[in-house]
């Protein structure tokens, strides 16, 4: 499995490195640009970065990004609508290669997944919120086919640092992104179909998922839905997961003169 992953990732990496060396030699120094972007989501079912995993109930999602053109800090904070925390993921990401056609991003994070567990206190059972700890890294090459279409690979490796499983998680997905598709004069549609392989400790599976987003020009609020379907899997969980969400996007750029 590891050999196949490395072969898939090395091909776009070598292509991108060649283009990046040429681009850097021809580019002139430009003022650095910093950003503070985010998406706030109210959803009928919280769905994780790996779409197979979900909260199973309504949730609030806060996806933020703060940084420059290459390095960024991207925290992802998830809560149930009852106010209880679900997961906190603190991404650091760096764009190793960045040009008009090809981008290669690498990232790593500590994460905390909160679960209710029953413990015995003074001889009586009591439910407490426990933070499960994980460390993970990712690599994501993306090739832009056209202004509205791109292909990408995404590899994620997560490792639990808890006294109970899961211990190791591997995710490899291939994504086709279609964005900014016009519907009438003011509506825009985006879809991101993806097929992925997931391995959790000794069990694995193959899945298909897609996210659909509908937005309006010059309006920060949109609608979004994610659907995930099991194709073949030995991992325990739901065969089909979906949600409907209301999203609010904001973006700010700061240029150093």
PDB file of C-alpha atoms in Angstrom:
ATOM      1  CA  UNK A   1       0.000   0.000   0.000  1.00  0.00           C
ATOM      2  CA  UNK A   2       2.794   2.435   0.954  1.00  0.00           C
ATOM      3  CA  UNK A   3       4.632   1.742  -2.310  1.00  0.00           C
ATOM      4  CA  UNK A   4       1.521   2.487  -4.398  1.00  0.00           C
ATOM      5  CA  UNK A   5       0.914   5.727  -2.462  1.00  0.00           C
ATOM      6  CA  UNK A   6       4.494   6.905  -3.035  1.00  0.00           C
ATOM      7  CA  UNK A   7       4.280   6.163  -6.764  1.00  0.00           C
ATOM      8  CA  UNK A   8       1.029   8.103  -7.107  1.00  0.00           C
ATOM      9  CA  UNK A   9       2.422  11.093  -5.241  1.00  0.00           C
ATOM     10  CA  UNK A  10       5.878  11.217  -6.865  1.00  0.00           C
ATOM     11  CA  UNK A  11       4.582  11.620 -10.450  1.00  0.00           C
ATOM     12  CA  UNK A  12       2.831  15.008  -9.936  1.00  0.00           C
ATOM     13  CA  UNK A  13       5.580  16.057  -7.523  1.00  0.00           C
ATOM     14  CA  UNK A  14       8.324  15.655 -10.167  1.00  0.00           C
ATOM     15  CA  UNK A  15       6.208  17.452 -12.771  1.00  0.00           C
ATOM     16  CA  UNK A  16       5.521  20.297 -10.369  1.00  0.00           C
ATOM     17  CA  UNK A  17       9.146  20.707  -9.256  1.00  0.00           C
ATOM     18  CA  UNK A  18      10.291  21.164 -12.859  1.00  0.00           C
ATOM     19  CA  UNK A  19       7.657  23.826 -13.521  1.00  0.00           C
ATOM     20  CA  UNK A  20       8.345  25.572 -10.222  1.00  0.00           C
ATOM     21  CA  UNK A  21      12.103  25.935 -10.919  1.00  0.00           C
ATOM     22  CA  UNK A  22      11.335  27.588 -14.265  1.00  0.00           C
ATOM     23  CA  UNK A  23       8.650  29.845 -12.752  1.00  0.00           C
ATOM     24  CA  UNK A  24      10.886  31.011  -9.914  1.00  0.00           C
ATOM     25  CA  UNK A  25      13.714  31.955 -12.267  1.00  0.00           C
ATOM     26  CA  UNK A  26      11.353  34.135 -14.329  1.00  0.00           C
ATOM     27  CA  UNK A  27       9.353  35.763 -11.528  1.00  0.00           C
ATOM     28  CA  UNK A  28      10.110  39.107  -9.918  1.00  0.00           C
ATOM     29  CA  UNK A  29       9.844  39.896  -6.222  1.00  0.00           C
ATOM     30  CA  UNK A  30       6.315  40.875  -5.204  1.00  0.00           C
ATOM     31  CA  UNK A  31       4.899  42.295  -1.978  1.00  0.00           C
ATOM     32  CA  UNK A  32       3.827  39.529   0.401  1.00  0.00           C
ATOM     33  CA  UNK A  33       0.101  38.952   0.898  1.00  0.00           C
ATOM     34  CA  UNK A  34      -1.416  37.729   4.165  1.00  0.00           C
ATOM     35  CA  UNK A  35      -4.963  36.451   4.554  1.00  0.00           C
ATOM     36  CA  UNK A  36      -7.637  35.729   7.123  1.00  0.00           C
ATOM     37  CA  UNK A  37     -10.357  33.566   5.592  1.00  0.00           C
ATOM     38  CA  UNK A  38     -13.038  31.323   6.969  1.00  0.00           C
ATOM     39  CA  UNK A  39     -16.217  29.330   6.506  1.00  0.00           C
ATOM     40  CA  UNK A  40     -18.848  29.084   9.239  1.00  0.00           C
ATOM     41  CA  UNK A  41     -21.269  26.187   8.809  1.00  0.00           C
ATOM     42  CA  UNK A  42     -24.513  25.112  10.422  1.00  0.00           C
ATOM     43  CA  UNK A  43     -25.220  21.538   9.316  1.00  0.00           C
ATOM     44  CA  UNK A  44     -27.801  18.808   9.867  1.00  0.00           C
ATOM     45  CA  UNK A  45     -24.995  16.257  10.385  1.00  0.00           C
ATOM     46  CA  UNK A  46     -21.362  17.000  11.178  1.00  0.00           C
ATOM     47  CA  UNK A  47     -19.149  15.227   8.624  1.00  0.00           C
ATOM     48  CA  UNK A  48     -15.400  14.903   9.191  1.00  0.00           C
ATOM     49  CA  UNK A  49     -12.409  15.513   6.873  1.00  0.00           C
ATOM     50  CA  UNK A  50     -12.727  11.794   6.103  1.00  0.00           C
ATOM     51  CA  UNK A  51     -16.395  11.706   5.007  1.00  0.00           C
ATOM     52  CA  UNK A  52     -16.975   8.189   6.346  1.00  0.00           C
ATOM     53  CA  UNK A  53     -16.814   9.598   9.880  1.00  0.00           C
ATOM     54  CA  UNK A  54     -19.682  11.762  11.084  1.00  0.00           C
ATOM     55  CA  UNK A  55     -21.103  13.124  14.311  1.00  0.00           C
ATOM     56  CA  UNK A  56     -24.573  11.776  13.525  1.00  0.00           C
ATOM     57  CA  UNK A  57     -26.365  14.930  14.676  1.00  0.00           C
ATOM     58  CA  UNK A  58     -26.530  18.697  13.904  1.00  0.00           C
ATOM     59  CA  UNK A  59     -23.310  20.637  14.364  1.00  0.00           C
ATOM     60  CA  UNK A  60     -21.555  23.986  13.989  1.00  0.00           C
ATOM     61  CA  UNK A  61     -18.278  23.985  12.034  1.00  0.00           C
ATOM     62  CA  UNK A  62     -15.665  26.744  12.098  1.00  0.00           C
ATOM     63  CA  UNK A  63     -12.978  26.429   9.390  1.00  0.00           C
ATOM     64  CA  UNK A  64     -10.434  29.261   9.531  1.00  0.00           C
ATOM     65  CA  UNK A  65      -7.202  30.103   7.717  1.00  0.00           C
ATOM     66  CA  UNK A  66      -4.614  32.680   8.715  1.00  0.00           C
ATOM     67  CA  UNK A  67      -1.264  33.165   7.026  1.00  0.00           C
ATOM     68  CA  UNK A  68       0.627  34.144   3.913  1.00  0.00           C
ATOM     69  CA  UNK A  69       0.915  32.916   0.349  1.00  0.00           C
ATOM     70  CA  UNK A  70       2.659  29.678   1.353  1.00  0.00           C
ATOM     71  CA  UNK A  71       2.486  29.055   5.115  1.00  0.00           C
ATOM     72  CA  UNK A  72      -0.884  29.077   6.900  1.00  0.00           C
ATOM     73  CA  UNK A  73      -2.464  28.088  10.192  1.00  0.00           C
ATOM     74  CA  UNK A  74      -5.859  26.446   9.519  1.00  0.00           C
ATOM     75  CA  UNK A  75      -7.767  25.532  12.687  1.00  0.00           C
ATOM     76  CA  UNK A  76     -10.949  23.478  12.319  1.00  0.00           C
ATOM     77  CA  UNK A  77     -13.292  23.667  15.314  1.00  0.00           C
ATOM     78  CA  UNK A  78     -16.423  21.494  15.487  1.00  0.00           C
ATOM     79  CA  UNK A  79     -19.237  21.579  18.042  1.00  0.00           C
ATOM     80  CA  UNK A  80     -22.568  19.829  18.405  1.00  0.00           C
ATOM     81  CA  UNK A  81     -25.501  22.236  18.375  1.00  0.00           C
ATOM     82  CA  UNK A  82     -25.921  21.439  22.063  1.00  0.00           C
ATOM     83  CA  UNK A  83     -22.621  23.260  22.623  1.00  0.00           C
ATOM     84  CA  UNK A  84     -20.524  20.158  23.353  1.00  0.00           C
ATOM     85  CA  UNK A  85     -17.177  20.052  21.507  1.00  0.00           C
ATOM     86  CA  UNK A  86     -16.803  17.385  18.827  1.00  0.00           C
ATOM     87  CA  UNK A  87     -13.283  17.869  17.427  1.00  0.00           C
ATOM     88  CA  UNK A  88     -10.492  20.447  17.323  1.00  0.00           C
ATOM     89  CA  UNK A  89      -7.925  20.138  14.506  1.00  0.00           C
ATOM     90  CA  UNK A  90      -5.004  22.576  14.364  1.00  0.00           C
ATOM     91  CA  UNK A  91      -3.525  22.404  10.873  1.00  0.00           C
ATOM     92  CA  UNK A  92      -0.229  23.931   9.800  1.00  0.00           C
ATOM     93  CA  UNK A  93       0.070  23.872   5.997  1.00  0.00           C
ATOM     94  CA  UNK A  94       2.816  24.880   3.584  1.00  0.00           C
ATOM     95  CA  UNK A  95       2.603  25.197  -0.212  1.00  0.00           C
ATOM     96  CA  UNK A  96       5.836  23.581  -1.369  1.00  0.00           C
ATOM     97  CA  UNK A  97       5.019  24.285  -5.025  1.00  0.00           C
ATOM     98  CA  UNK A  98       2.657  27.024  -6.165  1.00  0.00           C
ATOM     99  CA  UNK A  99       2.151  28.146  -9.752  1.00  0.00           C
ATOM    100  CA  UNK A 100      -0.678  28.678 -12.222  1.00  0.00           C
ATOM    101  CA  UNK A 101      -1.163  24.993 -13.034  1.00  0.00           C
ATOM    102  CA  UNK A 102       0.238  22.960 -10.167  1.00  0.00           C
ATOM    103  CA  UNK A 103       0.150  23.181  -6.376  1.00  0.00           C
ATOM    104  CA  UNK A 104       1.711  20.831  -3.857  1.00  0.00           C
ATOM    105  CA  UNK A 105       0.683  21.332  -0.230  1.00  0.00           C
ATOM    106  CA  UNK A 106       1.977  19.515   2.837  1.00  0.00           C
ATOM    107  CA  UNK A 107       0.520  19.804   6.316  1.00  0.00           C
ATOM    108  CA  UNK A 108       0.512  18.388   9.818  1.00  0.00           C
ATOM    109  CA  UNK A 109      -1.667  18.773  12.882  1.00  0.00           C
ATOM    110  CA  UNK A 110      -2.423  17.742  16.421  1.00  0.00           C
ATOM    111  CA  UNK A 111      -6.123  16.924  16.853  1.00  0.00           C
ATOM    112  CA  UNK A 112      -8.522  16.269  19.710  1.00  0.00           C
ATOM    113  CA  UNK A 113     -11.668  14.186  19.226  1.00  0.00           C
ATOM    114  CA  UNK A 114     -14.139  14.430  22.095  1.00  0.00           C
ATOM    115  CA  UNK A 115     -16.276  11.468  23.135  1.00  0.00           C
ATOM    116  CA  UNK A 116     -18.525  10.710  26.059  1.00  0.00           C
ATOM    117  CA  UNK A 117     -17.362   7.729  28.096  1.00  0.00           C
ATOM    118  CA  UNK A 118     -18.826   6.086  31.175  1.00  0.00           C
ATOM    119  CA  UNK A 119     -16.516   5.862  34.180  1.00  0.00           C
ATOM    120  CA  UNK A 120     -17.069   4.788  37.767  1.00  0.00           C
ATOM    121  CA  UNK A 121     -16.871   7.601  40.333  1.00  0.00           C
ATOM    122  CA  UNK A 122     -17.388   6.691  43.997  1.00  0.00           C
ATOM    123  CA  UNK A 123     -18.886   3.403  42.881  1.00  0.00           C
ATOM    124  CA  UNK A 124     -21.425   5.046  40.570  1.00  0.00           C
ATOM    125  CA  UNK A 125     -21.381   5.274  36.738  1.00  0.00           C
ATOM    126  CA  UNK A 126     -20.874   8.769  35.365  1.00  0.00           C
ATOM    127  CA  UNK A 127     -20.607  10.099  31.790  1.00  0.00           C
ATOM    128  CA  UNK A 128     -17.584  12.314  31.176  1.00  0.00           C
ATOM    129  CA  UNK A 129     -16.211  14.019  28.071  1.00  0.00           C
ATOM    130  CA  UNK A 130     -12.840  12.524  27.087  1.00  0.00           C
ATOM    131  CA  UNK A 131     -10.396  14.086  24.581  1.00  0.00           C
ATOM    132  CA  UNK A 132      -8.828  11.480  22.286  1.00  0.00           C
ATOM    133  CA  UNK A 133      -5.505  12.743  20.907  1.00  0.00           C
ATOM    134  CA  UNK A 134      -4.177  12.278  17.379  1.00  0.00           C
ATOM    135  CA  UNK A 135      -1.208  13.395  15.293  1.00  0.00           C
ATOM    136  CA  UNK A 136      -1.516  13.439  11.505  1.00  0.00           C
ATOM    137  CA  UNK A 137       0.147  14.620   8.329  1.00  0.00           C
ATOM    138  CA  UNK A 138      -1.086  15.173   4.782  1.00  0.00           C
ATOM    139  CA  UNK A 139       0.187  15.779   1.277  1.00  0.00           C
ATOM    140  CA  UNK A 140      -2.022  17.146  -1.517  1.00  0.00           C
ATOM    141  CA  UNK A 141      -0.923  17.698  -5.142  1.00  0.00           C
ATOM    142  CA  UNK A 142      -3.442  19.546  -7.339  1.00  0.00           C
ATOM    143  CA  UNK A 143      -3.322  20.098 -11.108  1.00  0.00           C
ATOM    144  CA  UNK A 144      -5.481  22.813 -12.664  1.00  0.00           C
ATOM    145  CA  UNK A 145      -6.989  21.645 -15.964  1.00  0.00           C
ATOM    146  CA  UNK A 146      -8.892  24.865 -16.658  1.00  0.00           C
ATOM    147  CA  UNK A 147     -10.128  27.903 -14.689  1.00  0.00           C
ATOM    148  CA  UNK A 148     -13.134  25.823 -13.569  1.00  0.00           C
ATOM    149  CA  UNK A 149     -11.714  22.306 -13.344  1.00  0.00           C
ATOM    150  CA  UNK A 150      -8.900  20.635 -11.395  1.00  0.00           C
ATOM    151  CA  UNK A 151      -7.719  17.162 -10.395  1.00  0.00           C
ATOM    152  CA  UNK A 152      -6.145  16.343  -7.062  1.00  0.00           C
ATOM    153  CA  UNK A 153      -4.770  13.572  -4.891  1.00  0.00           C
ATOM    154  CA  UNK A 154      -5.030  13.677  -1.126  1.00  0.00           C
ATOM    155  CA  UNK A 155      -3.122  11.444   1.285  1.00  0.00           C
ATOM    156  CA  UNK A 156      -3.657  11.593   5.043  1.00  0.00           C
ATOM    157  CA  UNK A 157      -2.013   9.521   7.768  1.00  0.00           C
ATOM    158  CA  UNK A 158      -3.397   9.796  11.307  1.00  0.00           C
ATOM    159  CA  UNK A 159      -1.926   8.224  14.433  1.00  0.00           C
ATOM    160  CA  UNK A 160      -3.708   7.874  17.758  1.00  0.00           C
ATOM    161  CA  UNK A 161      -1.763   8.516  20.960  1.00  0.00           C
ATOM    162  CA  UNK A 162      -4.368   6.972  23.238  1.00  0.00           C
ATOM    163  CA  UNK A 163      -4.387   3.701  25.211  1.00  0.00           C
ATOM    164  CA  UNK A 164      -7.183   2.399  22.943  1.00  0.00           C
ATOM    165  CA  UNK A 165      -7.785   2.163  19.162  1.00  0.00           C
ATOM    166  CA  UNK A 166      -7.779   3.377  16.479  1.00  0.00           C
ATOM    167  CA  UNK A 167      -3.994   3.517  16.302  1.00  0.00           C
ATOM    168  CA  UNK A 168      -3.320   4.147  12.598  1.00  0.00           C
ATOM    169  CA  UNK A 169      -5.509   5.593   9.848  1.00  0.00           C
ATOM    170  CA  UNK A 170      -4.601   5.877   6.147  1.00  0.00           C
ATOM    171  CA  UNK A 171      -6.650   7.817   3.594  1.00  0.00           C
ATOM    172  CA  UNK A 172      -5.969   8.181  -0.138  1.00  0.00           C
ATOM    173  CA  UNK A 173      -8.468  10.038  -2.309  1.00  0.00           C
ATOM    174  CA  UNK A 174      -8.694  11.229  -5.903  1.00  0.00           C
ATOM    175  CA  UNK A 175     -10.807  14.361  -6.392  1.00  0.00           C
ATOM    176  CA  UNK A 176     -12.203  16.161  -9.425  1.00  0.00           C
ATOM    177  CA  UNK A 177     -13.250  19.733  -8.628  1.00  0.00           C
ATOM    178  CA  UNK A 178     -15.694  21.646 -10.844  1.00  0.00           C
ATOM    179  CA  UNK A 179     -16.208  25.198  -9.591  1.00  0.00           C
ATOM    180  CA  UNK A 180     -17.860  28.481 -10.522  1.00  0.00           C
ATOM    181  CA  UNK A 181     -20.355  26.826 -12.879  1.00  0.00           C
ATOM    182  CA  UNK A 182     -23.008  29.448 -13.806  1.00  0.00           C
ATOM    183  CA  UNK A 183     -26.699  28.835 -13.147  1.00  0.00           C
ATOM    184  CA  UNK A 184     -28.588  31.780 -14.586  1.00  0.00           C
ATOM    185  CA  UNK A 185     -27.111  35.258 -14.133  1.00  0.00           C
ATOM    186  CA  UNK A 186     -26.199  35.267 -10.451  1.00  0.00           C
ATOM    187  CA  UNK A 187     -25.986  31.704  -9.074  1.00  0.00           C
ATOM    188  CA  UNK A 188     -22.815  29.625  -9.039  1.00  0.00           C
ATOM    189  CA  UNK A 189     -22.503  25.850  -8.554  1.00  0.00           C
ATOM    190  CA  UNK A 190     -19.530  23.764  -7.367  1.00  0.00           C
ATOM    191  CA  UNK A 191     -19.136  20.010  -7.061  1.00  0.00           C
ATOM    192  CA  UNK A 192     -16.235  17.848  -5.841  1.00  0.00           C
ATOM    193  CA  UNK A 193     -16.716  14.123  -6.547  1.00  0.00           C
ATOM    194  CA  UNK A 194     -14.119  11.910  -4.907  1.00  0.00           C
ATOM    195  CA  UNK A 195     -13.250   8.209  -4.694  1.00  0.00           C
ATOM    196  CA  UNK A 196     -11.099   7.173  -1.767  1.00  0.00           C
ATOM    197  CA  UNK A 197      -9.465   4.269   0.004  1.00  0.00           C
ATOM    198  CA  UNK A 198      -9.598   4.160   3.808  1.00  0.00           C
ATOM    199  CA  UNK A 199      -7.671   1.866   6.153  1.00  0.00           C
ATOM    200  CA  UNK A 200      -8.251   1.937   9.912  1.00  0.00           C
ATOM    201  CA  UNK A 201      -5.880  -0.404  11.745  1.00  0.00           C
ATOM    202  CA  UNK A 202      -6.545  -3.841  10.173  1.00  0.00           C
ATOM    203  CA  UNK A 203      -9.778  -2.972   8.309  1.00  0.00           C
ATOM    204  CA  UNK A 204     -10.170  -1.097   5.040  1.00  0.00           C
ATOM    205  CA  UNK A 205     -12.727   0.008   2.474  1.00  0.00           C
ATOM    206  CA  UNK A 206     -13.456   1.924  -0.732  1.00  0.00           C
ATOM    207  CA  UNK A 207     -15.953   4.793  -0.835  1.00  0.00           C
ATOM    208  CA  UNK A 208     -17.391   7.481  -3.080  1.00  0.00           C
ATOM    209  CA  UNK A 209     -18.292  10.943  -1.872  1.00  0.00           C
ATOM    210  CA  UNK A 210     -19.200  14.348  -3.277  1.00  0.00           C
ATOM    211  CA  UNK A 211     -19.869  17.841  -1.967  1.00  0.00           C
ATOM    212  CA  UNK A 212     -22.264  20.184  -3.791  1.00  0.00           C
ATOM    213  CA  UNK A 213     -22.229  23.934  -3.138  1.00  0.00           C
ATOM    214  CA  UNK A 214     -24.629  26.618  -4.378  1.00  0.00           C
ATOM    215  CA  UNK A 215     -23.724  30.300  -3.932  1.00  0.00           C
ATOM    216  CA  UNK A 216     -24.860  33.702  -5.194  1.00  0.00           C
ATOM    217  CA  UNK A 217     -22.594  36.376  -6.644  1.00  0.00           C
ATOM    218  CA  UNK A 218     -21.482  38.986  -4.089  1.00  0.00           C
ATOM    219  CA  UNK A 219     -23.418  37.233  -1.307  1.00  0.00           C
ATOM    220  CA  UNK A 220     -21.567  35.429   1.517  1.00  0.00           C
ATOM    221  CA  UNK A 221     -24.233  32.833   2.380  1.00  0.00           C
ATOM    222  CA  UNK A 222     -24.716  29.593   0.460  1.00  0.00           C
ATOM    223  CA  UNK A 223     -26.088  26.055   0.594  1.00  0.00           C
ATOM    224  CA  UNK A 224     -23.984  22.909   0.710  1.00  0.00           C
ATOM    225  CA  UNK A 225     -24.551  19.167   0.872  1.00  0.00           C
ATOM    226  CA  UNK A 226     -22.113  16.259   1.300  1.00  0.00           C
ATOM    227  CA  UNK A 227     -22.971  12.640   0.475  1.00  0.00           C
ATOM    228  CA  UNK A 228     -20.827   9.579   1.213  1.00  0.00           C
ATOM    229  CA  UNK A 229     -21.541   6.057  -0.069  1.00  0.00           C
ATOM    230  CA  UNK A 230     -19.769   2.840   0.870  1.00  0.00           C
ATOM    231  CA  UNK A 231     -18.683   0.812  -2.187  1.00  0.00           C
ATOM    232  CA  UNK A 232     -16.909  -2.055  -0.431  1.00  0.00           C
ATOM    233  CA  UNK A 233     -15.730  -1.999   3.158  1.00  0.00           C
ATOM    234  CA  UNK A 234     -14.892  -4.059   6.210  1.00  0.00           C
ATOM    235  CA  UNK A 235     -15.005  -1.012   8.497  1.00  0.00           C
ATOM    236  CA  UNK A 236     -18.005  -0.804  10.795  1.00  0.00           C
ATOM    237  CA  UNK A 237     -20.248   2.182  10.091  1.00  0.00           C
ATOM    238  CA  UNK A 238     -23.112   3.554   8.027  1.00  0.00           C
ATOM    239  CA  UNK A 239     -23.325   2.609   4.353  1.00  0.00           C
ATOM    240  CA  UNK A 240     -24.623   6.077   3.426  1.00  0.00           C
ATOM    241  CA  UNK A 241     -24.028   9.420   5.144  1.00  0.00           C
ATOM    242  CA  UNK A 242     -25.291  12.838   4.050  1.00  0.00           C
ATOM    243  CA  UNK A 243     -26.073  16.325   5.288  1.00  0.00           C
ATOM    244  CA  UNK A 244     -27.468  19.695   4.258  1.00  0.00           C
ATOM    245  CA  UNK A 245     -25.691  22.820   5.427  1.00  0.00           C
ATOM    246  CA  UNK A 246     -25.951  26.601   5.520  1.00  0.00           C
ATOM    247  CA  UNK A 247     -22.525  28.192   5.010  1.00  0.00           C
ATOM    248  CA  UNK A 248     -21.126  31.697   5.507  1.00  0.00           C
ATOM    249  CA  UNK A 249     -17.847  32.592   3.779  1.00  0.00           C
ATOM    250  CA  UNK A 250     -15.552  35.516   4.462  1.00  0.00           C
ATOM    251  CA  UNK A 251     -12.139  36.442   3.058  1.00  0.00           C
ATOM    252  CA  UNK A 252      -9.698  39.241   3.831  1.00  0.00           C
ATOM    253  CA  UNK A 253      -6.279  39.963   2.350  1.00  0.00           C
ATOM    254  CA  UNK A 254      -3.505  42.130   3.794  1.00  0.00           C
ATOM    255  CA  UNK A 255      -0.634  43.210   1.564  1.00  0.00           C
ATOM    256  CA  UNK A 256       2.676  44.370   3.022  1.00  0.00           C
ATOM    257  CA  UNK A 257       3.970  47.398   1.112  1.00  0.00           C
TER     258      UNK A 257
END
